[in-house]
GROMACS .gro file of N, CA and C in nm:
model
  171
    1MET      N    1   1.707   0.201  -0.383
    1MET     CA    2   1.629   0.219  -0.504
    1MET      C    3   1.571   0.360  -0.502
    2THR      N    4   1.578   0.432  -0.612
    2THR     CA    5   1.524   0.567  -0.619
    2THR      C    6   1.430   0.578  -0.737
    3GLY      N    7   1.353   0.687  -0.739
    3GLY     CA    8   1.257   0.707  -0.845
    3GLY      C    9   1.116   0.701  -0.791
    4ARG      N   10   1.021   0.699  -0.880
    4ARG     CA   11   0.880   0.693  -0.841
    4ARG      C   12   0.823   0.558  -0.877
    5ALA      N   13   0.742   0.506  -0.789
    5ALA     CA   14   0.684   0.373  -0.810
    5ALA      C   15   0.533   0.385  -0.826
    6VAL      N   16   0.477   0.294  -0.901
    6VAL     CA   17   0.333   0.271  -0.903
    6VAL      C   18   0.316   0.128  -0.857
    7VAL      N   19   0.257   0.113  -0.739
    7VAL     CA   20   0.241  -0.019  -0.678
    7VAL      C   21   0.093  -0.053  -0.676
    8GLU      N   22   0.057  -0.163  -0.739
    8GLU     CA   23  -0.082  -0.209  -0.735
    8GLU      C   24  -0.098  -0.306  -0.620
    9VAL      N   25  -0.208  -0.294  -0.550
    9VAL     CA   26  -0.237  -0.387  -0.441
    9VAL      C   27  -0.372  -0.452  -0.470
   10VAL      N   28  -0.374  -0.583  -0.465
   10VAL     CA   29  -0.493  -0.662  -0.493
   10VAL      C   30  -0.531  -0.736  -0.366
   11ARG      N   31  -0.658  -0.736  -0.337
   11ARG     CA   32  -0.705  -0.803  -0.216
   11ARG      C   33  -0.672  -0.952  -0.223
   12GLN      N   34  -0.609  -1.002  -0.118
   12GLN     CA   35  -0.570  -1.142  -0.109
   12GLN      C   36  -0.662  -1.212  -0.009
   13ASN      N   37  -0.732  -1.314  -0.052
   13ASN     CA   38  -0.818  -1.388   0.040
   13ASN      C   39  -0.734  -1.450   0.149
   14GLY      N   40  -0.777  -1.434   0.272
   14GLY     CA   41  -0.707  -1.495   0.384
   14GLY      C   42  -0.593  -1.411   0.440
   15VAL      N   43  -0.563  -1.297   0.379
   15VAL     CA   44  -0.458  -1.209   0.429
   15VAL      C   45  -0.524  -1.083   0.483
   16GLN      N   46  -0.478  -1.038   0.599
   16GLN     CA   47  -0.536  -0.916   0.654
   16GLN      C   48  -0.511  -0.800   0.559
   17ASP      N   49  -0.617  -0.731   0.523
   17ASP     CA   50  -0.609  -0.625   0.424
   17ASP      C   51  -0.511  -0.515   0.462
   18GLU      N   52  -0.510  -0.475   0.590
   18GLU     CA   53  -0.422  -0.364   0.629
   18GLU      C   54  -0.274  -0.399   0.612
   19ARG      N   55  -0.239  -0.523   0.629
   19ARG     CA   56  -0.099  -0.564   0.611
   19ARG      C   57  -0.059  -0.553   0.464
   20GLU      N   58  -0.145  -0.595   0.374
   20GLU     CA   59  -0.116  -0.588   0.231
   20GLU      C   60  -0.109  -0.442   0.185
   21LEU      N   61  -0.201  -0.359   0.234
   21LEU     CA   62  -0.198  -0.217   0.199
   21LEU      C   63  -0.072  -0.150   0.253
   22GLN      N   64  -0.034  -0.180   0.377
   22GLN     CA   65   0.085  -0.119   0.435
   22GLN      C   66   0.211  -0.164   0.361
   23ARG      N   67   0.214  -0.291   0.320
   23ARG     CA   68   0.328  -0.341   0.243
   23ARG      C   69   0.344  -0.260   0.114
   24ALA      N   70   0.232  -0.232   0.046
   24ALA     CA   71   0.237  -0.155  -0.078
   24ALA      C   72   0.283  -0.011  -0.052
   25LEU      N   73   0.234   0.051   0.055
   25LEU     CA   74   0.276   0.186   0.090
   25LEU      C   75   0.425   0.191   0.121
   26ASP      N   76   0.473   0.092   0.195
   26ASP     CA   77   0.615   0.084   0.230
   26ASP      C   78   0.701   0.063   0.106
   27GLU      N   79   0.653  -0.020   0.013
   27GLU     CA   80   0.727  -0.046  -0.111
   27GLU      C   81   0.741   0.081  -0.194
   28ALA      N   82   0.633   0.158  -0.205
   28ALA     CA   83   0.638   0.284  -0.280
   28ALA      C   84   0.736   0.380  -0.213
   29ALA      N   85   0.733   0.388  -0.081
   29ALA     CA   86   0.824   0.478  -0.008
   29ALA      C   87   0.969   0.437  -0.030
   30ALA      N   88   0.997   0.308  -0.034
   30ALA     CA   89   1.133   0.258  -0.054
   30ALA      C   90   1.187   0.297  -0.192
   31CYS      N   91   1.097   0.325  -0.284
   31CYS     CA   92   1.137   0.367  -0.420
   31CYS      C   93   1.146   0.519  -0.431
   32GLY      N   94   1.135   0.589  -0.320
   32GLY     CA   95   1.141   0.734  -0.322
   32GLY      C   96   1.006   0.800  -0.333
   33GLY      N   97   0.899   0.725  -0.318
   33GLY     CA   98   0.763   0.776  -0.327
   33GLY      C   99   0.694   0.722  -0.449
   34GLY      N  100   0.570   0.760  -0.464
   34GLY     CA  101   0.493   0.714  -0.579
   34GLY      C  102   0.347   0.699  -0.545
   35ARG      N  103   0.280   0.617  -0.621
   35ARG     CA  104   0.136   0.600  -0.607
   35ARG      C  105   0.104   0.455  -0.579
   36VAL      N  106   0.009   0.434  -0.488
   36VAL     CA  107  -0.042   0.300  -0.460
   36VAL      C  108  -0.182   0.293  -0.518
   37VAL      N  109  -0.203   0.199  -0.608
   37VAL     CA  110  -0.333   0.180  -0.673
   37VAL      C  111  -0.402   0.063  -0.605
   38VAL      N  112  -0.518   0.091  -0.546
   38VAL     CA  113  -0.593  -0.010  -0.471
   38VAL      C  114  -0.697  -0.072  -0.563
   39GLY      N  115  -0.694  -0.203  -0.574
   39GLY     CA  116  -0.787  -0.276  -0.658
   39GLY      C  117  -0.929  -0.274  -0.604
   40PRO      N  118  -1.024  -0.321  -0.684
   40PRO     CA  119  -1.164  -0.321  -0.644
   40PRO      C  120  -1.193  -0.421  -0.533
   41GLY      N  121  -1.305  -0.401  -0.468
   41GLY     CA  122  -1.348  -0.494  -0.364
   41GLY      C  123  -1.365  -0.424  -0.231
   42GLU      N  124  -1.409  -0.500  -0.134
   42GLU     CA  125  -1.425  -0.448   0.002
   42GLU      C  126  -1.299  -0.475   0.080
   43TRP      N  127  -1.242  -0.370   0.135
   43TRP     CA  128  -1.119  -0.379   0.213
   43TRP      C  129  -1.154  -0.353   0.359
   44GLN      N  130  -1.109  -0.439   0.447
   44GLN     CA  131  -1.139  -0.423   0.589
   44GLN      C  132  -1.010  -0.394   0.665
   45LEU      N  133  -1.013  -0.284   0.739
   45LEU     CA  134  -0.898  -0.244   0.820
   45LEU      C  135  -0.936  -0.263   0.967
   46ARG      N  136  -0.867  -0.354   1.033
   46ARG     CA  137  -0.901  -0.387   1.171
   46ARG      C  138  -0.797  -0.339   1.272
   47GLU      N  139  -0.675  -0.312   1.226
   47GLU     CA  140  -0.567  -0.277   1.317
   47GLU      C  141  -0.539  -0.127   1.312
   48ALA      N  142  -0.424  -0.088   1.365
   48ALA     CA  143  -0.385   0.052   1.372
   48ALA      C  144  -0.394   0.120   1.235
   49PRO      N  145  -0.402   0.253   1.234
   49PRO     CA  146  -0.410   0.325   1.106
   49PRO      C  147  -0.290   0.294   1.016
   50LEU      N  148  -0.311   0.311   0.887
   50LEU     CA  149  -0.203   0.293   0.790
   50LEU      C  150  -0.110   0.414   0.793
   51ARG      N  151   0.017   0.391   0.767
   51ARG     CA  152   0.114   0.500   0.760
   51ARG      C  153   0.141   0.530   0.613
   52VAL      N  154   0.106   0.651   0.571
   52VAL     CA  155   0.132   0.696   0.434
   52VAL      C  156   0.257   0.784   0.440
   53HIS      N  157   0.364   0.740   0.380
   53HIS     CA  158   0.492   0.809   0.385
   53HIS      C  159   0.493   0.931   0.293
   54ALA      N  160   0.580   1.027   0.322
   54ALA     CA  161   0.595   1.146   0.239
   54ALA      C  162   0.625   1.105   0.095
   55GLY      N  163   0.563   1.172   0.001
   55GLY     CA  164   0.587   1.143  -0.140
   55GLY      C  165   0.506   1.027  -0.194
   56THR      N  166   0.421   0.971  -0.110
   56THR     CA  167   0.338   0.857  -0.151
   56THR      C  168   0.192   0.900  -0.147
   57ARG      N  169   0.121   0.861  -0.250
   57ARG     CA  170  -0.023   0.891  -0.250
   57ARG      C  171  -0.100   0.773  -0.302
   0.00000   0.00000   0.00000
């Protein structure tokens, strides 16, 4: 898949926030880059840092 993606990520109760955020970053990268829009709320990151791929913001 190529092009630019806009991926929205919404906080999921019971799901580790960093996994959902990383999934969105990876999805945007798979589309050739793009933007990840983070929804409102408190996000808790407990594990390793997130990887932001080239072309993704």
